[in-house]
GROMACS .gro file of C-alpha atoms in nm:
model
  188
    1UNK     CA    1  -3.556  -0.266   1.853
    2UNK     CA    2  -3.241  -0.068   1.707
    3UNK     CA    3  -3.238   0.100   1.431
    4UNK     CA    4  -2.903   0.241   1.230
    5UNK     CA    5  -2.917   0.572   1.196
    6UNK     CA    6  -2.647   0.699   0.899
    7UNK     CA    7  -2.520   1.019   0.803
    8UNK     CA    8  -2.598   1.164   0.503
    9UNK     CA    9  -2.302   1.241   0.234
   10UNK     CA   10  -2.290   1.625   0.289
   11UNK     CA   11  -2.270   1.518   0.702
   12UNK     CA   12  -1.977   1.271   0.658
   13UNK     CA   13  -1.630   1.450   0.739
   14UNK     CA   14  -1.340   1.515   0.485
   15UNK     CA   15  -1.121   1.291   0.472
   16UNK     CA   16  -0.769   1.345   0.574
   17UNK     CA   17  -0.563   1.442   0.316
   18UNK     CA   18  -0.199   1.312   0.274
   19UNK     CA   19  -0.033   1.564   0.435
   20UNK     CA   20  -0.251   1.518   0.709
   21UNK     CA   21  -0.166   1.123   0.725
   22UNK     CA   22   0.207   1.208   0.713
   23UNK     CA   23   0.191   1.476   1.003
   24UNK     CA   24  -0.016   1.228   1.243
   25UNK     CA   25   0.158   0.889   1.122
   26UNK     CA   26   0.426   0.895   1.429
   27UNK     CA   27   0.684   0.774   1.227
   28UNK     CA   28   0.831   0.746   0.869
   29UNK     CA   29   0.561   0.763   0.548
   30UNK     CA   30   0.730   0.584   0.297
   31UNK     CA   31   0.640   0.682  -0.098
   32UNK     CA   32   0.741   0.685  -0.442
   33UNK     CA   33   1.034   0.870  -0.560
   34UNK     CA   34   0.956   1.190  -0.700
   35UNK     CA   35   0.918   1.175  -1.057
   36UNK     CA   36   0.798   1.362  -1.393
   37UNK     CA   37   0.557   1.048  -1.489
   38UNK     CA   38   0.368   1.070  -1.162
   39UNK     CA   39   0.248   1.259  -0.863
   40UNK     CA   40   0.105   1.123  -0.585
   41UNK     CA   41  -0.317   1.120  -0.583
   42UNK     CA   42  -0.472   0.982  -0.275
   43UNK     CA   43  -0.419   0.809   0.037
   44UNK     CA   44  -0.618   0.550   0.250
   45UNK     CA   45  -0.536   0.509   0.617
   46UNK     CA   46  -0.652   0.337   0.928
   47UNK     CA   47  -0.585   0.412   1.257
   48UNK     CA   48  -0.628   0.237   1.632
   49UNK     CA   49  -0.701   0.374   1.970
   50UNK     CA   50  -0.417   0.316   2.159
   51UNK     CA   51  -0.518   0.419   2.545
   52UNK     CA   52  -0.698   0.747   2.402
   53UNK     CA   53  -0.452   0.830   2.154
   54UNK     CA   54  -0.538   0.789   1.816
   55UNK     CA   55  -0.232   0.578   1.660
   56UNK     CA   56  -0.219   0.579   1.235
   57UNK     CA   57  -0.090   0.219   1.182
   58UNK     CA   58  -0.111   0.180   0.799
   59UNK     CA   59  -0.131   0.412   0.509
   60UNK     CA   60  -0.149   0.320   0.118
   61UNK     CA   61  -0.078   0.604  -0.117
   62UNK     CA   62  -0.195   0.593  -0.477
   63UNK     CA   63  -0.073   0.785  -0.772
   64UNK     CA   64  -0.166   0.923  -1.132
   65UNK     CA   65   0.069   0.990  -1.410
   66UNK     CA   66   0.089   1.243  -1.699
   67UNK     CA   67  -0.036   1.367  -1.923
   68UNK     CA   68  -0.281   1.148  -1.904
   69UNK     CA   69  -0.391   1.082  -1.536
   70UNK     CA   70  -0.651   0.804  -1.629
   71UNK     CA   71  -0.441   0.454  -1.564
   72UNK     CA   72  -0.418   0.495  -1.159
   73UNK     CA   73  -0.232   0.301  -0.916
   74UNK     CA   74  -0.467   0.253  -0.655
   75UNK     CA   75  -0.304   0.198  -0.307
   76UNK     CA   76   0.015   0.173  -0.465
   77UNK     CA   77   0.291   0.207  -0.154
   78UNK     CA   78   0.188   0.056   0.165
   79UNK     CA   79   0.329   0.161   0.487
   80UNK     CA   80   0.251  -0.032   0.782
   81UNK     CA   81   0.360  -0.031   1.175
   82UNK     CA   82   0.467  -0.375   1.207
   83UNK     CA   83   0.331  -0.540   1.557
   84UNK     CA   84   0.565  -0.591   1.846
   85UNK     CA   85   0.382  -0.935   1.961
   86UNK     CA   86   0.191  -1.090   1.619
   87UNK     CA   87   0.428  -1.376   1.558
   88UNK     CA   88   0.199  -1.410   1.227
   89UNK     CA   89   0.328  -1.041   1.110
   90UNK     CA   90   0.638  -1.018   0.920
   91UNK     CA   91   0.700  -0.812   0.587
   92UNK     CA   92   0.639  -1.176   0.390
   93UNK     CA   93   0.269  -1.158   0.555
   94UNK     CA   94   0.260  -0.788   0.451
   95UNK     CA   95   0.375  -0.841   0.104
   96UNK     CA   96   0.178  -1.123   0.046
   97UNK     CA   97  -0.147  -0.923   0.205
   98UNK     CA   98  -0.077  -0.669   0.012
   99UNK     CA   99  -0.023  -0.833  -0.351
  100UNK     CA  100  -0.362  -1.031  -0.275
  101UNK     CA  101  -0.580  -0.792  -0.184
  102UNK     CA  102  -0.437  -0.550  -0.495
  103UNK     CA  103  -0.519  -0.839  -0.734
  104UNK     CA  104  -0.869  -0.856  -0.564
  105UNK     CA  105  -0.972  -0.509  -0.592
  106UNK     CA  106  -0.808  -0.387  -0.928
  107UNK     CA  107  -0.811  -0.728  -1.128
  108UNK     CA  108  -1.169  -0.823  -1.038
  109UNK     CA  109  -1.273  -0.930  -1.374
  110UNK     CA  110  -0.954  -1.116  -1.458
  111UNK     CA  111  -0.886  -1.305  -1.149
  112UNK     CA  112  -1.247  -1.356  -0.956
  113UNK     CA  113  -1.397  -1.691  -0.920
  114UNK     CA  114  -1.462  -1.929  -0.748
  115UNK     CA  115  -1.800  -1.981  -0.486
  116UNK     CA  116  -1.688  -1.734  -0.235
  117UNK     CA  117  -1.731  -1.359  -0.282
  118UNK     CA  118  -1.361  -1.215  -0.296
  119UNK     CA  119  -1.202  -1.525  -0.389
  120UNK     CA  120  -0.895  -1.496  -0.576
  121UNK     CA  121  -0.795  -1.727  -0.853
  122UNK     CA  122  -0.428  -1.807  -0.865
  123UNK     CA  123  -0.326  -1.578  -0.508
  124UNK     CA  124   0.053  -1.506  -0.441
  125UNK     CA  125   0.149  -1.764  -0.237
  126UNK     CA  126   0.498  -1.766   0.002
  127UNK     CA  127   0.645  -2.025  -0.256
  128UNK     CA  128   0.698  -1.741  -0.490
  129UNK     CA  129   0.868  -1.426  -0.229
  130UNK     CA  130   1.202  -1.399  -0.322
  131UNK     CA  131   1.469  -1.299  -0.067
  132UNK     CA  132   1.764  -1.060  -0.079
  133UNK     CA  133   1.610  -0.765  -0.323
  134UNK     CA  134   1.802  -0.440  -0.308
  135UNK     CA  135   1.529  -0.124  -0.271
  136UNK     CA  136   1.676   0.214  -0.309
  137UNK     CA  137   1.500   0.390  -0.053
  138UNK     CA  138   1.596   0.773   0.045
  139UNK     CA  139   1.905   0.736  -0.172
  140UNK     CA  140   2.032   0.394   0.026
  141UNK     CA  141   1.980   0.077  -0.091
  142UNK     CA  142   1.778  -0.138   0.188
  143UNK     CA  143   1.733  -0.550   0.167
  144UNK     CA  144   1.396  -0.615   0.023
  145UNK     CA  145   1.205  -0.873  -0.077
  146UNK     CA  146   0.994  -0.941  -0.444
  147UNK     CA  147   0.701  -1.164  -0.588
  148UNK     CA  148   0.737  -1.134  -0.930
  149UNK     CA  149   0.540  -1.486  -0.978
  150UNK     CA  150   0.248  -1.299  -1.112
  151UNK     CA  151   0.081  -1.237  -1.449
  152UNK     CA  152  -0.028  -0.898  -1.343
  153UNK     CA  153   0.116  -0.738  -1.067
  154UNK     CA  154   0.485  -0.654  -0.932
  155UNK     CA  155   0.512  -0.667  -0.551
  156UNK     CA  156   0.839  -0.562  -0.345
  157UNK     CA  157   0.940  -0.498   0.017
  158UNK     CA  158   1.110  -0.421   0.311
  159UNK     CA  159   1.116  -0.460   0.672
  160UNK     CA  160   1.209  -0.049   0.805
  161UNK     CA  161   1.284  -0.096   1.196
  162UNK     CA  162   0.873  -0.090   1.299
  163UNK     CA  163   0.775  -0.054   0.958
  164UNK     CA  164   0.731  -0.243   0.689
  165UNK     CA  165   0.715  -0.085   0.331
  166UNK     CA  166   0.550  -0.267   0.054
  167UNK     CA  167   0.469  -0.229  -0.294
  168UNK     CA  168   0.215  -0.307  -0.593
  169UNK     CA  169   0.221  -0.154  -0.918
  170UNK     CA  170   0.063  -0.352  -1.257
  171UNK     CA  171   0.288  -0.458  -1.492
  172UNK     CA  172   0.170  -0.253  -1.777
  173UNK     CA  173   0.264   0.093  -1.534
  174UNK     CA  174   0.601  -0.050  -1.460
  175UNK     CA  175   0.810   0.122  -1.786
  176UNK     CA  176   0.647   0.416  -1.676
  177UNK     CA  177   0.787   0.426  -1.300
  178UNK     CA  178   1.090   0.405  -1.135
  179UNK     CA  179   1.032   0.190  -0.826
  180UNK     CA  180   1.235   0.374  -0.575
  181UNK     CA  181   1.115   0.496  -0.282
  182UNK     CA  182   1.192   0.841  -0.006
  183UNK     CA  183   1.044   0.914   0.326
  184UNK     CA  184   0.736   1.133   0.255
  185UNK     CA  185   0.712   1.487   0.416
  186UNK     CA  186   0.409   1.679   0.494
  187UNK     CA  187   0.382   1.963   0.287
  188UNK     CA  188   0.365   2.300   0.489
   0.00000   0.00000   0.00000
């Protein structure tokens, strides 16, 4: 018999901060730009073993705003290292991914339903990515793509060399964000 043996909360380790994520990412962190209506609040990463090397190969930043740091974009700006060989993994994939499982986690109550746990009513569907987008990113404007099909959510992106960059914010946060984007640097 096998039994699970778990760690208790004061025995799990910190998590990595942001900084930390940006120093060990091997490659650009893409994030908002800088702006008095925001500051950037957490991140969530995941990372592969690549031949005993520890590889970071996606990181979603979320944010707060001011004054009044209650409305939160949660996993707001995606960074991902797009796969050499998945013919299935291409910044419409991410996008789409990424708008889906936004609308999933923050717009439960909304747009839950159906039989299956974590099914979404009314997902963002390829139909609705629009091509040819201009993203200002680091000061440049870069070809991106947009779903702006949905009720609640914005989603943009771009394909960076072996990144792709993506983008979710709620429509109610969007007057109060400009959605342009710089290379994040570790702190320090």
């Amino acid at each position: 018999m096998h039994a699970d043996e778990y760690l208790s909360p004061e025995e799990l380790p910190e998590p990595p901060t942001l900084d930390v994520v940006t120093r060990f990412f091997h490659g650009p962190l893409f994030t908002l730009t800088p702006q008095p209506s925001q500051e950037e609040w957490l991140c969530s990463a995941s990372a592969r073993d690549r031949g005993g090397v520890i590889l970071f190969d996606e990181a979603s930043i979320g944010y707060t705003f001011r004054p009044d740091p209650a409305p939160r974009l949660w996993d707001a700006v995606r960074t991902s290292v797009a796969e050499e060989h998945s013919p299935w993994q291409n910044i419409e994939f991410a996008l789409l991914e990424h708008v889906n499982r936004s609308l999933r986690k923050r717009l439960r109550t909304e747009r839950a339903g159906g039989s299956d746990v974590g099914e979404l009513l009314g997902p963002a569907m390829d139909l609705g990515v629009e091509h040819g987008v201009p993203l200002l990113l680091d000061g440049r404007w870069v070809p991106g793509i947009r779903i702006d099909t949905d009720a609640h959510v914005l989603g943009v992106g771009a394909h960076l060399g072996d990144r792709f960059l993506t983008a979710v914010v709620e429509r109610e946060r969007l007057p109060l964000l400009d959605l342009t984007f710089v290379t994040r640097r570790a702190a320090g």
